[in-house]
JSON list of C-alpha atoms in Angstrom, two decimals:
[
{"chain": "A", "resi": 1, "resn": "MET", "atom": "CA", "xyz": [114.92, 162.25, 58.74]},
{"chain": "A", "resi": 2, "resn": "ASN", "atom": "CA", "xyz": [118.40, 160.99, 57.85]},
{"chain": "A", "resi": 3, "resn": "GLU", "atom": "CA", "xyz": [117.31, 157.34, 58.09]},
{"chain": "A", "resi": 4, "resn": "ALA", "atom": "CA", "xyz": [118.86, 154.53, 56.02]},
{"chain": "A", "resi": 5, "resn": "LEU", "atom": "CA", "xyz": [115.89, 152.47, 54.82]},
{"chain": "A", "resi": 6, "resn": "PHE", "atom": "CA", "xyz": [115.67, 148.88, 53.57]},
{"chain": "A", "resi": 7, "resn": "PRO", "atom": "CA", "xyz": [114.31, 148.33, 50.03]},
{"chain": "A", "resi": 8, "resn": "PHE", "atom": "CA", "xyz": [110.99, 147.12, 51.50]},
{"chain": "A", "resi": 9, "resn": "GLN", "atom": "CA", "xyz": [110.64, 150.33, 53.51]},
{"chain": "A", "resi": 10, "resn": "ARG", "atom": "CA", "xyz": [111.51, 152.52, 50.53]},
{"chain": "A", "resi": 11, "resn": "VAL", "atom": "CA", "xyz": [108.93, 150.75, 48.36]},
{"chain": "A", "resi": 12, "resn": "VAL", "atom": "CA", "xyz": [106.20, 151.30, 50.97]},
{"chain": "A", "resi": 13, "resn": "ILE", "atom": "CA", "xyz": [107.03, 154.98, 51.42]},
{"chain": "A", "resi": 14, "resn": "LYS", "atom": "CA", "xyz": [107.37, 155.70, 47.69]},
{"chain": "A", "resi": 15, "resn": "THR", "atom": "CA", "xyz": [104.08, 153.93, 47.00]},
{"chain": "A", "resi": 16, "resn": "PHE", "atom": "CA", "xyz": [102.16, 155.57, 49.85]},
{"chain": "A", "resi": 17, "resn": "TYR", "atom": "CA", "xyz": [103.26, 159.09, 48.92]},
{"chain": "A", "resi": 18, "resn": "ARG", "atom": "CA", "xyz": [103.31, 158.45, 45.15]},
{"chain": "A", "resi": 19, "resn": "LEU", "atom": "CA", "xyz": [106.99, 159.34, 44.82]},
{"chain": "A", "resi": 20, "resn": "TRP", "atom": "CA", "xyz": [107.86, 156.96, 41.98]},
{"chain": "A", "resi": 21, "resn": "PRO", "atom": "CA", "xyz": [107.75, 159.60, 39.18]},
{"chain": "A", "resi": 22, "resn": "LYS", "atom": "CA", "xyz": [110.32, 161.70, 41.02]},
{"chain": "A", "resi": 23, "resn": "TYR", "atom": "CA", "xyz": [112.32, 158.79, 42.47]},
{"chain": "A", "resi": 24, "resn": "PRO", "atom": "CA", "xyz": [112.21, 155.81, 40.05]},
{"chain": "A", "resi": 25, "resn": "PRO", "atom": "CA", "xyz": [113.03, 152.31, 41.39]},
{"chain": "A", "resi": 26, "resn": "ASP", "atom": "CA", "xyz": [116.72, 151.70, 42.05]},
{"chain": "A", "resi": 27, "resn": "PRO", "atom": "CA", "xyz": [118.14, 148.20, 41.39]},
{"chain": "A", "resi": 28, "resn": "GLU", "atom": "CA", "xyz": [117.32, 146.96, 44.92]},
{"chain": "A", "resi": 29, "resn": "GLU", "atom": "CA", "xyz": [113.76, 148.24, 44.74]},
{"chain": "A", "resi": 30, "resn": "GLU", "atom": "CA", "xyz": [113.35, 146.81, 41.26]},
{"chain": "A", "resi": 31, "resn": "ALA", "atom": "CA", "xyz": [114.41, 143.40, 42.55]},
{"chain": "A", "resi": 32, "resn": "PHE", "atom": "CA", "xyz": [111.93, 143.68, 45.42]},
{"chain": "A", "resi": 33, "resn": "LEU", "atom": "CA", "xyz": [109.09, 144.67, 43.07]},
{"chain": "A", "resi": 34, "resn": "ASN", "atom": "CA", "xyz": [109.90, 141.73, 40.77]},
{"chain": "A", "resi": 35, "resn": "LEU", "atom": "CA", "xyz": [109.94, 139.34, 43.74]},
{"chain": "A", "resi": 36, "resn": "GLU", "atom": "CA", "xyz": [106.52, 140.53, 44.88]},
{"chain": "A", "resi": 37, "resn": "GLN", "atom": "CA", "xyz": [105.12, 140.00, 41.41]},
{"chain": "A", "resi": 38, "resn": "LYS", "atom": "CA", "xyz": [106.69, 136.61, 40.69]},
{"chain": "A", "resi": 39, "resn": "LYS", "atom": "CA", "xyz": [106.30, 134.99, 44.12]},
{"chain": "A", "resi": 40, "resn": "TRP", "atom": "CA", "xyz": [103.10, 136.56, 45.42]},
{"chain": "A", "resi": 41, "resn": "ASP", "atom": "CA", "xyz": [101.43, 137.84, 42.22]},
{"chain": "A", "resi": 42, "resn": "ILE", "atom": "CA", "xyz": [101.39, 141.35, 43.73]},
{"chain": "A", "resi": 43, "resn": "THR", "atom": "CA", "xyz": [101.91, 144.15, 41.22]},
{"chain": "A", "resi": 44, "resn": "ILE", "atom": "CA", "xyz": [102.65, 147.58, 42.65]},
{"chain": "A", "resi": 45, "resn": "ASP", "atom": "CA", "xyz": [101.64, 150.25, 40.17]},
{"chain": "A", "resi": 46, "resn": "VAL", "atom": "CA", "xyz": [104.52, 152.71, 40.19]},
{"chain": "A", "resi": 47, "resn": "ASP", "atom": "CA", "xyz": [102.81, 154.90, 37.57]},
{"chain": "A", "resi": 48, "resn": "SER", "atom": "CA", "xyz": [99.57, 155.54, 39.44]},
{"chain": "A", "resi": 49, "resn": "SER", "atom": "CA", "xyz": [98.90, 159.06, 40.73]},
{"chain": "A", "resi": 50, "resn": "VAL", "atom": "CA", "xyz": [95.71, 158.22, 42.65]},
{"chain": "A", "resi": 51, "resn": "PRO", "atom": "CA", "xyz": [96.17, 159.26, 46.31]},
{"chain": "A", "resi": 52, "resn": "ILE", "atom": "CA", "xyz": [96.26, 156.45, 48.88]},
{"chain": "A", "resi": 53, "resn": "GLN", "atom": "CA", "xyz": [94.06, 157.05, 51.92]},
{"chain": "A", "resi": 54, "resn": "ASN", "atom": "CA", "xyz": [94.54, 153.72, 53.69]},
{"chain": "A", "resi": 55, "resn": "LEU", "atom": "CA", "xyz": [97.75, 151.73, 53.99]},
{"chain": "A", "resi": 56, "resn": "ILE", "atom": "CA", "xyz": [97.90, 148.13, 55.27]},
{"chain": "A", "resi": 57, "resn": "ILE", "atom": "CA", "xyz": [101.41, 146.83, 55.90]},
{"chain": "A", "resi": 58, "resn": "VAL", "atom": "CA", "xyz": [101.65, 143.04, 56.09]},
{"chain": "A", "resi": 59, "resn": "ALA", "atom": "CA", "xyz": [105.14, 142.08, 57.21]},
{"chain": "A", "resi": 60, "resn": "GLY", "atom": "CA", "xyz": [106.83, 139.79, 59.70]},
{"chain": "A", "resi": 61, "resn": "ARG", "atom": "CA", "xyz": [108.79, 140.65, 62.79]},
{"chain": "A", "resi": 62, "resn": "ARG", "atom": "CA", "xyz": [111.87, 142.85, 62.44]},
{"chain": "A", "resi": 63, "resn": "ALA", "atom": "CA", "xyz": [110.76, 143.86, 58.95]},
{"chain": "A", "resi": 64, "resn": "GLY", "atom": "CA", "xyz": [110.99, 147.57, 59.71]},
{"chain": "A", "resi": 65, "resn": "LYS", "atom": "CA", "xyz": [107.32, 148.43, 60.32]},
{"chain": "A", "resi": 66, "resn": "THR", "atom": "CA", "xyz": [108.11, 150.63, 63.32]},
{"chain": "A", "resi": 67, "resn": "GLU", "atom": "CA", "xyz": [110.38, 152.89, 61.26]},
{"chain": "A", "resi": 68, "resn": "ILE", "atom": "CA", "xyz": [107.71, 153.25, 58.57]},
{"chain": "A", "resi": 69, "resn": "ILE", "atom": "CA", "xyz": [104.94, 153.97, 61.08]},
{"chain": "A", "resi": 70, "resn": "SER", "atom": "CA", "xyz": [106.96, 156.50, 63.05]},
{"chain": "A", "resi": 71, "resn": "GLY", "atom": "CA", "xyz": [108.16, 158.15, 59.86]},
{"chain": "A", "resi": 72, "resn": "ILE", "atom": "CA", "xyz": [104.60, 158.59, 58.57]},
{"chain": "A", "resi": 73, "resn": "ALA", "atom": "CA", "xyz": [103.54, 160.09, 61.92]},
{"chain": "A", "resi": 74, "resn": "VAL", "atom": "CA", "xyz": [106.45, 162.56, 61.89]},
{"chain": "A", "resi": 75, "resn": "TYR", "atom": "CA", "xyz": [105.83, 163.55, 58.29]},
{"chain": "A", "resi": 76, "resn": "SER", "atom": "CA", "xyz": [102.11, 164.08, 59.03]},
{"chain": "A", "resi": 77, "resn": "LEU", "atom": "CA", "xyz": [103.05, 166.58, 61.74]},
{"chain": "A", "resi": 78, "resn": "TYR", "atom": "CA", "xyz": [105.56, 168.24, 59.42]},
{"chain": "A", "resi": 79, "resn": "ARG", "atom": "CA", "xyz": [102.91, 168.79, 56.76]},
{"chain": "A", "resi": 80, "resn": "LEU", "atom": "CA", "xyz": [100.43, 170.19, 59.28]},
{"chain": "A", "resi": 81, "resn": "ILE", "atom": "CA", "xyz": [102.99, 172.69, 60.58]},
{"chain": "A", "resi": 82, "resn": "CYS", "atom": "CA", "xyz": [103.87, 173.73, 57.01]},
{"chain": "A", "resi": 83, "resn": "LEU", "atom": "CA", "xyz": [100.23, 174.73, 56.49]},
{"chain": "A", "resi": 84, "resn": "GLY", "atom": "CA", "xyz": [100.74, 177.54, 59.00]},
{"chain": "A", "resi": 85, "resn": "ASN", "atom": "CA", "xyz": [97.19, 177.35, 60.31]},
{"chain": "A", "resi": 86, "resn": "PRO", "atom": "CA", "xyz": [96.00, 173.81, 59.56]},
{"chain": "A", "resi": 87, "resn": "GLN", "atom": "CA", "xyz": [92.67, 174.33, 61.35]},
{"chain": "A", "resi": 88, "resn": "SER", "atom": "CA", "xyz": [91.81, 177.14, 58.94]},
{"chain": "A", "resi": 89, "resn": "HIS", "atom": "CA", "xyz": [92.98, 175.00, 56.01]},
{"chain": "A", "resi": 90, "resn": "TYR", "atom": "CA", "xyz": [90.58, 172.20, 56.98]},
{"chain": "A", "resi": 91, "resn": "GLY", "atom": "CA", "xyz": [87.70, 174.56, 57.84]},
{"chain": "A", "resi": 92, "resn": "MET", "atom": "CA", "xyz": [87.85, 173.79, 61.55]},
{"chain": "A", "resi": 93, "resn": "SER", "atom": "CA", "xyz": [87.20, 176.10, 64.48]},
{"chain": "A", "resi": 94, "resn": "ASP", "atom": "CA", "xyz": [90.12, 178.23, 65.65]},
{"chain": "A", "resi": 95, "resn": "ARG", "atom": "CA", "xyz": [92.88, 176.13, 67.28]},
{"chain": "A", "resi": 96, "resn": "HIS", "atom": "CA", "xyz": [90.74, 172.98, 67.44]},
{"chain": "A", "resi": 97, "resn": "PRO", "atom": "CA", "xyz": [93.13, 170.15, 68.47]},
{"chain": "A", "resi": 98, "resn": "ILE", "atom": "CA", "xyz": [94.35, 167.96, 65.61]},
{"chain": "A", "resi": 99, "resn": "HIS", "atom": "CA", "xyz": [95.62, 164.52, 66.58]},
{"chain": "A", "resi": 100, "resn": "ILE", "atom": "CA", "xyz": [98.13, 162.10, 65.14]},
{"chain": "A", "resi": 101, "resn": "MET", "atom": "CA", "xyz": [97.05, 158.96, 66.97]},
{"chain": "A", "resi": 102, "resn": "HIS", "atom": "CA", "xyz": [98.63, 155.54, 67.33]},
{"chain": "A", "resi": 103, "resn": "VAL", "atom": "CA", "xyz": [96.53, 152.71, 68.76]},
{"chain": "A", "resi": 104, "resn": "ALA", "atom": "CA", "xyz": [97.81, 149.36, 70.03]},
{"chain": "A", "resi": 105, "resn": "CYS", "atom": "CA", "xyz": [96.35, 146.51, 72.09]},
{"chain": "A", "resi": 106, "resn": "LYS", "atom": "CA", "xyz": [98.53, 147.23, 75.11]},
{"chain": "A", "resi": 107, "resn": "ALA", "atom": "CA", "xyz": [99.79, 150.48, 76.57]},
{"chain": "A", "resi": 108, "resn": "GLU", "atom": "CA", "xyz": [103.38, 149.18, 76.56]},
{"chain": "A", "resi": 109, "resn": "GLN", "atom": "CA", "xyz": [103.25, 148.39, 72.86]},
{"chain": "A", "resi": 110, "resn": "ALA", "atom": "CA", "xyz": [101.68, 151.76, 72.09]},
{"chain": "A", "resi": 111, "resn": "GLY", "atom": "CA", "xyz": [104.41, 153.49, 74.08]},
{"chain": "A", "resi": 112, "resn": "ASN", "atom": "CA", "xyz": [107.24, 151.81, 72.17]},
{"chain": "A", "resi": 113, "resn": "ILE", "atom": "CA", "xyz": [106.30, 153.31, 68.81]},
{"chain": "A", "resi": 114, "resn": "PHE", "atom": "CA", "xyz": [105.40, 156.62, 70.46]},
{"chain": "A", "resi": 115, "resn": "GLU", "atom": "CA", "xyz": [108.91, 156.92, 71.92]},
{"chain": "A", "resi": 116, "resn": "ARG", "atom": "CA", "xyz": [110.44, 156.11, 68.54]},
{"chain": "A", "resi": 117, "resn": "THR", "atom": "CA", "xyz": [108.33, 158.79, 66.90]},
{"chain": "A", "resi": 118, "resn": "LYS", "atom": "CA", "xyz": [109.12, 161.34, 69.59]},
{"chain": "A", "resi": 119, "resn": "ASP", "atom": "CA", "xyz": [112.83, 160.57, 69.28]},
{"chain": "A", "resi": 120, "resn": "LYS", "atom": "CA", "xyz": [112.69, 161.44, 65.57]},
{"chain": "A", "resi": 121, "resn": "ILE", "atom": "CA", "xyz": [110.94, 164.73, 66.34]},
{"chain": "A", "resi": 122, "resn": "PHE", "atom": "CA", "xyz": [113.49, 165.77, 68.97]},
{"chain": "A", "resi": 123, "resn": "ARG", "atom": "CA", "xyz": [116.39, 164.95, 66.64]},
{"chain": "A", "resi": 124, "resn": "MET", "atom": "CA", "xyz": [115.09, 166.99, 63.70]},
{"chain": "A", "resi": 125, "resn": "PRO", "atom": "CA", "xyz": [116.06, 170.69, 63.73]},
{"chain": "A", "resi": 126, "resn": "PHE", "atom": "CA", "xyz": [112.81, 171.60, 61.94]},
{"chain": "A", "resi": 127, "resn": "PHE", "atom": "CA", "xyz": [110.70, 170.82, 65.02]},
{"chain": "A", "resi": 128, "resn": "LYS", "atom": "CA", "xyz": [112.90, 172.59, 67.59]},
{"chain": "A", "resi": 129, "resn": "ASP", "atom": "CA", "xyz": [110.78, 175.74, 67.86]},
{"chain": "A", "resi": 130, "resn": "PHE", "atom": "CA", "xyz": [107.43, 173.96, 67.59]},
{"chain": "A", "resi": 131, "resn": "ILE", "atom": "CA", "xyz": [107.63, 171.50, 70.52]},
{"chain": "A", "resi": 132, "resn": "ASP", "atom": "CA", "xyz": [105.31, 172.22, 73.43]},
{"chain": "A", "resi": 133, "resn": "HIS", "atom": "CA", "xyz": [107.51, 171.09, 76.32]},
{"chain": "A", "resi": 134, "resn": "GLU", "atom": "CA", "xyz": [104.68, 171.61, 78.80]},
{"chain": "A", "resi": 135, "resn": "ARG", "atom": "CA", "xyz": [102.77, 168.85, 77.04]},
{"chain": "A", "resi": 136, "resn": "ASN", "atom": "CA", "xyz": [105.41, 166.18, 76.90]},
{"chain": "A", "resi": 137, "resn": "ASN", "atom": "CA", "xyz": [104.85, 162.92, 78.78]},
{"chain": "A", "resi": 138, "resn": "SER", "atom": "CA", "xyz": [104.98, 159.15, 78.25]},
{"chain": "A", "resi": 139, "resn": "SER", "atom": "CA", "xyz": [101.93, 159.03, 75.95]},
{"chain": "A", "resi": 140, "resn": "GLU", "atom": "CA", "xyz": [101.47, 162.55, 74.54]},
{"chain": "A", "resi": 141, "resn": "LEU", "atom": "CA", "xyz": [103.47, 165.29, 72.88]},
{"chain": "A", "resi": 142, "resn": "GLY", "atom": "CA", "xyz": [102.08, 168.67, 71.89]},
{"chain": "A", "resi": 143, "resn": "LEU", "atom": "CA", "xyz": [103.37, 170.78, 69.03]},
{"chain": "A", "resi": 144, "resn": "PHE", "atom": "CA", "xyz": [102.68, 174.38, 68.10]},
{"chain": "A", "resi": 145, "resn": "THR", "atom": "CA", "xyz": [101.57, 175.50, 64.69]},
{"chain": "A", "resi": 146, "resn": "PRO", "atom": "CA", "xyz": [103.02, 178.78, 63.36]},
{"chain": "A", "resi": 147, "resn": "TYR", "atom": "CA", "xyz": [99.62, 180.32, 64.14]},
{"chain": "A", "resi": 148, "resn": "ASP", "atom": "CA", "xyz": [99.83, 179.07, 67.75]},
{"chain": "A", "resi": 149, "resn": "ARG", "atom": "CA", "xyz": [103.23, 180.73, 68.07]},
{"chain": "A", "resi": 150, "resn": "GLU", "atom": "CA", "xyz": [101.93, 184.02, 66.69]},
{"chain": "A", "resi": 151, "resn": "LEU", "atom": "CA", "xyz": [99.15, 184.05, 69.31]},
{"chain": "A", "resi": 152, "resn": "ASN", "atom": "CA", "xyz": [101.63, 183.28, 72.09]},
{"chain": "A", "resi": 153, "resn": "GLU", "atom": "CA", "xyz": [103.90, 186.10, 70.92]},
{"chain": "A", "resi": 154, "resn": "GLU", "atom": "CA", "xyz": [100.92, 188.48, 71.19]},
{"chain": "A", "resi": 155, "resn": "ILE", "atom": "CA", "xyz": [100.28, 187.20, 74.73]},
{"chain": "A", "resi": 156, "resn": "ASP", "atom": "CA", "xyz": [103.94, 187.80, 75.61]},
{"chain": "A", "resi": 157, "resn": "ARG", "atom": "CA", "xyz": [103.69, 191.39, 74.33]},
{"chain": "A", "resi": 158, "resn": "ARG", "atom": "CA", "xyz": [100.57, 192.06, 76.39]},
{"chain": "A", "resi": 159, "resn": "ASN", "atom": "CA", "xyz": [102.13, 190.49, 79.48]},
{"chain": "A", "resi": 160, "resn": "SER", "atom": "CA", "xyz": [105.27, 192.60, 79.14]},
{"chain": "A", "resi": 161, "resn": "SER", "atom": "CA", "xyz": [103.20, 195.77, 79.47]},
{"chain": "A", "resi": 162, "resn": "ARG", "atom": "CA", "xyz": [101.37, 194.69, 82.62]},
{"chain": "A", "resi": 163, "resn": "ARG", "atom": "CA", "xyz": [102.27, 196.23, 85.96]},
{"chain": "A", "resi": 164, "resn": "ASP", "atom": "CA", "xyz": [104.10, 194.25, 88.63]},
{"chain": "A", "resi": 165, "resn": "GLY", "atom": "CA", "xyz": [101.67, 192.09, 90.56]},
{"chain": "A", "resi": 166, "resn": "GLU", "atom": "CA", "xyz": [99.03, 192.25, 87.83]},
{"chain": "A", "resi": 167, "resn": "PRO", "atom": "CA", "xyz": [97.89, 188.77, 86.71]},
{"chain": "A", "resi": 168, "resn": "LYS", "atom": "CA", "xyz": [99.41, 187.66, 83.41]},
{"chain": "A", "resi": 169, "resn": "GLU", "atom": "CA", "xyz": [97.81, 185.66, 80.64]},
{"chain": "A", "resi": 170, "resn": "PRO", "atom": "CA", "xyz": [98.91, 182.02, 80.48]},
{"chain": "A", "resi": 171, "resn": "PRO", "atom": "CA", "xyz": [100.43, 180.86, 77.19]},
{"chain": "A", "resi": 172, "resn": "LEU", "atom": "CA", "xyz": [98.40, 178.70, 74.83]},
{"chain": "A", "resi": 173, "resn": "SER", "atom": "CA", "xyz": [99.25, 175.03, 74.45]},
{"chain": "A", "resi": 174, "resn": "GLY", "atom": "CA", "xyz": [100.14, 173.47, 71.11]},
{"chain": "A", "resi": 175, "resn": "SER", "atom": "CA", "xyz": [97.11, 172.53, 69.02]},
{"chain": "A", "resi": 176, "resn": "LEU", "atom": "CA", "xyz": [98.82, 169.57, 67.33]},
{"chain": "A", "resi": 177, "resn": "ILE", "atom": "CA", "xyz": [98.91, 166.43, 69.46]},
{"chain": "A", "resi": 178, "resn": "LEU", "atom": "CA", "xyz": [100.90, 163.26, 68.92]},
{"chain": "A", "resi": 179, "resn": "GLU", "atom": "CA", "xyz": [99.57, 160.52, 71.16]},
{"chain": "A", "resi": 180, "resn": "SER", "atom": "CA", "xyz": [99.70, 156.79, 71.66]},
{"chain": "A", "resi": 181, "resn": "VAL", "atom": "CA", "xyz": [96.81, 154.98, 73.32]},
{"chain": "A", "resi": 182, "resn": "PRO", "atom": "CA", "xyz": [95.68, 151.40, 74.11]},
{"chain": "A", "resi": 183, "resn": "SER", "atom": "CA", "xyz": [92.65, 150.09, 72.24]},
{"chain": "A", "resi": 184, "resn": "VAL", "atom": "CA", "xyz": [90.55, 150.05, 75.44]},
{"chain": "A", "resi": 185, "resn": "ALA", "atom": "CA", "xyz": [90.59, 153.86, 75.71]},
{"chain": "A", "resi": 186, "resn": "ALA", "atom": "CA", "xyz": [87.07, 154.74, 74.51]},
{"chain": "A", "resi": 187, "resn": "THR", "atom": "CA", "xyz": [87.55, 158.42, 75.44]},
{"chain": "A", "resi": 188, "resn": "ASN", "atom": "CA", "xyz": [89.52, 158.93, 72.23]},
{"chain": "A", "resi": 189, "resn": "ARG", "atom": "CA", "xyz": [86.43, 158.68, 70.06]},
{"chain": "A", "resi": 190, "resn": "GLY", "atom": "CA", "xyz": [85.28, 161.93, 68.51]},
{"chain": "A", "resi": 191, "resn": "LYS", "atom": "CA", "xyz": [88.68, 163.58, 68.25]},
{"chain": "A", "resi": 192, "resn": "ALA", "atom": "CA", "xyz": [89.85, 165.28, 65.06]},
{"chain": "A", "resi": 193, "resn": "ILE", "atom": "CA", "xyz": [92.41, 162.75, 63.85]},
{"chain": "A", "resi": 194, "resn": "GLN", "atom": "CA", "xyz": [94.48, 163.60, 60.79]},
{"chain": "A", "resi": 195, "resn": "CYS", "atom": "CA", "xyz": [96.47, 160.36, 60.82]},
{"chain": "A", "resi": 196, "resn": "LEU", "atom": "CA", "xyz": [95.30, 157.19, 62.58]},
{"chain": "A", "resi": 197, "resn": "ILE", "atom": "CA", "xyz": [97.72, 154.28, 62.97]},
{"chain": "A", "resi": 198, "resn": "PHE", "atom": "CA", "xyz": [96.82, 150.80, 64.25]},
{"chain": "A", "resi": 199, "resn": "SER", "atom": "CA", "xyz": [99.71, 148.61, 65.36]},
{"chain": "A", "resi": 200, "resn": "GLU", "atom": "CA", "xyz": [99.43, 144.80, 65.10]},
{"chain": "A", "resi": 201, "resn": "PHE", "atom": "CA", "xyz": [95.80, 145.15, 64.03]},
{"chain": "A", "resi": 202, "resn": "ALA", "atom": "CA", "xyz": [95.63, 141.48, 63.01]},
{"chain": "A", "resi": 203, "resn": "HIS", "atom": "CA", "xyz": [96.16, 140.52, 66.66]},
{"chain": "A", "resi": 204, "resn": "MET", "atom": "CA", "xyz": [93.51, 142.77, 68.17]},
{"chain": "A", "resi": 205, "resn": "PRO", "atom": "CA", "xyz": [90.64, 140.94, 69.94]},
{"chain": "A", "resi": 206, "resn": "ARG", "atom": "CA", "xyz": [88.25, 139.28, 67.53]},
{"chain": "A", "resi": 207, "resn": "SER", "atom": "CA", "xyz": [84.57, 140.25, 67.55]},
{"chain": "A", "resi": 208, "resn": "GLY", "atom": "CA", "xyz": [82.62, 137.52, 69.33]},
{"chain": "A", "resi": 209, "resn": "THR", "atom": "CA", "xyz": [79.05, 137.06, 70.43]},
{"chain": "A", "resi": 210, "resn": "GLN", "atom": "CA", "xyz": [79.40, 140.05, 72.76]},
{"chain": "A", "resi": 211, "resn": "GLU", "atom": "CA", "xyz": [81.25, 142.98, 71.28]},
{"chain": "A", "resi": 212, "resn": "THR", "atom": "CA", "xyz": [83.31, 145.24, 73.53]},
{"chain": "A", "resi": 213, "resn": "GLN", "atom": "CA", "xyz": [84.91, 148.59, 72.85]},
{"chain": "A", "resi": 214, "resn": "GLN", "atom": "CA", "xyz": [88.29, 146.95, 72.13]},
{"chain": "A", "resi": 215, "resn": "THR", "atom": "CA", "xyz": [87.18, 144.41, 69.49]},
{"chain": "A", "resi": 216, "resn": "ASP", "atom": "CA", "xyz": [88.45, 144.68, 65.93]},
{"chain": "A", "resi": 217, "resn": "HIS", "atom": "CA", "xyz": [84.95, 145.50, 64.69]},
{"chain": "A", "resi": 218, "resn": "ALA", "atom": "CA", "xyz": [84.48, 148.37, 67.13]},
{"chain": "A", "resi": 219, "resn": "LEU", "atom": "CA", "xyz": [87.87, 149.82, 66.25]}
]
């Protein structure tokens, strides 16, 4: 992504994706790891190969969380596209939508990280031919898989042989969906989500005597 990362960000990314064997700690990262151990008694196992399914980032303001979150979202889409037909890979029905979803308390906050993620996608040459420009708005961006593109090419071939005035088949939309939603949007339950990101989860409404759909427990 051509991003210059802080040592903290590099440590998070290398730990989350288990990249330490290939990219050992540099002096800055080594100093950060030592600080975590000495000051906070936190030891990050750089030798572990066990996959990490859940990542909790505890960091203050301006620590670089947005770059990490947006980077993970972009890389998740990259990996899905590289599968060719990710729905088939995961045993899903043909072209079932797969979501990369970011959830925040407020729509404005959700939109900020979404725009940062979308900016990365539009700047990377890899994604140029996979962006579904018909599904591009303030809270959602669609992307095609290679399989989606193959199906649309078949539709184009069939349409090219139709007579003038004969109805043409509409193109298929991208089956990968990047979206950012507020925590009150209950309609997002039940979707096939490959990567789910909560922003500022510690500040989401606490569960009280009467739980609502936006409480931390419900989420």
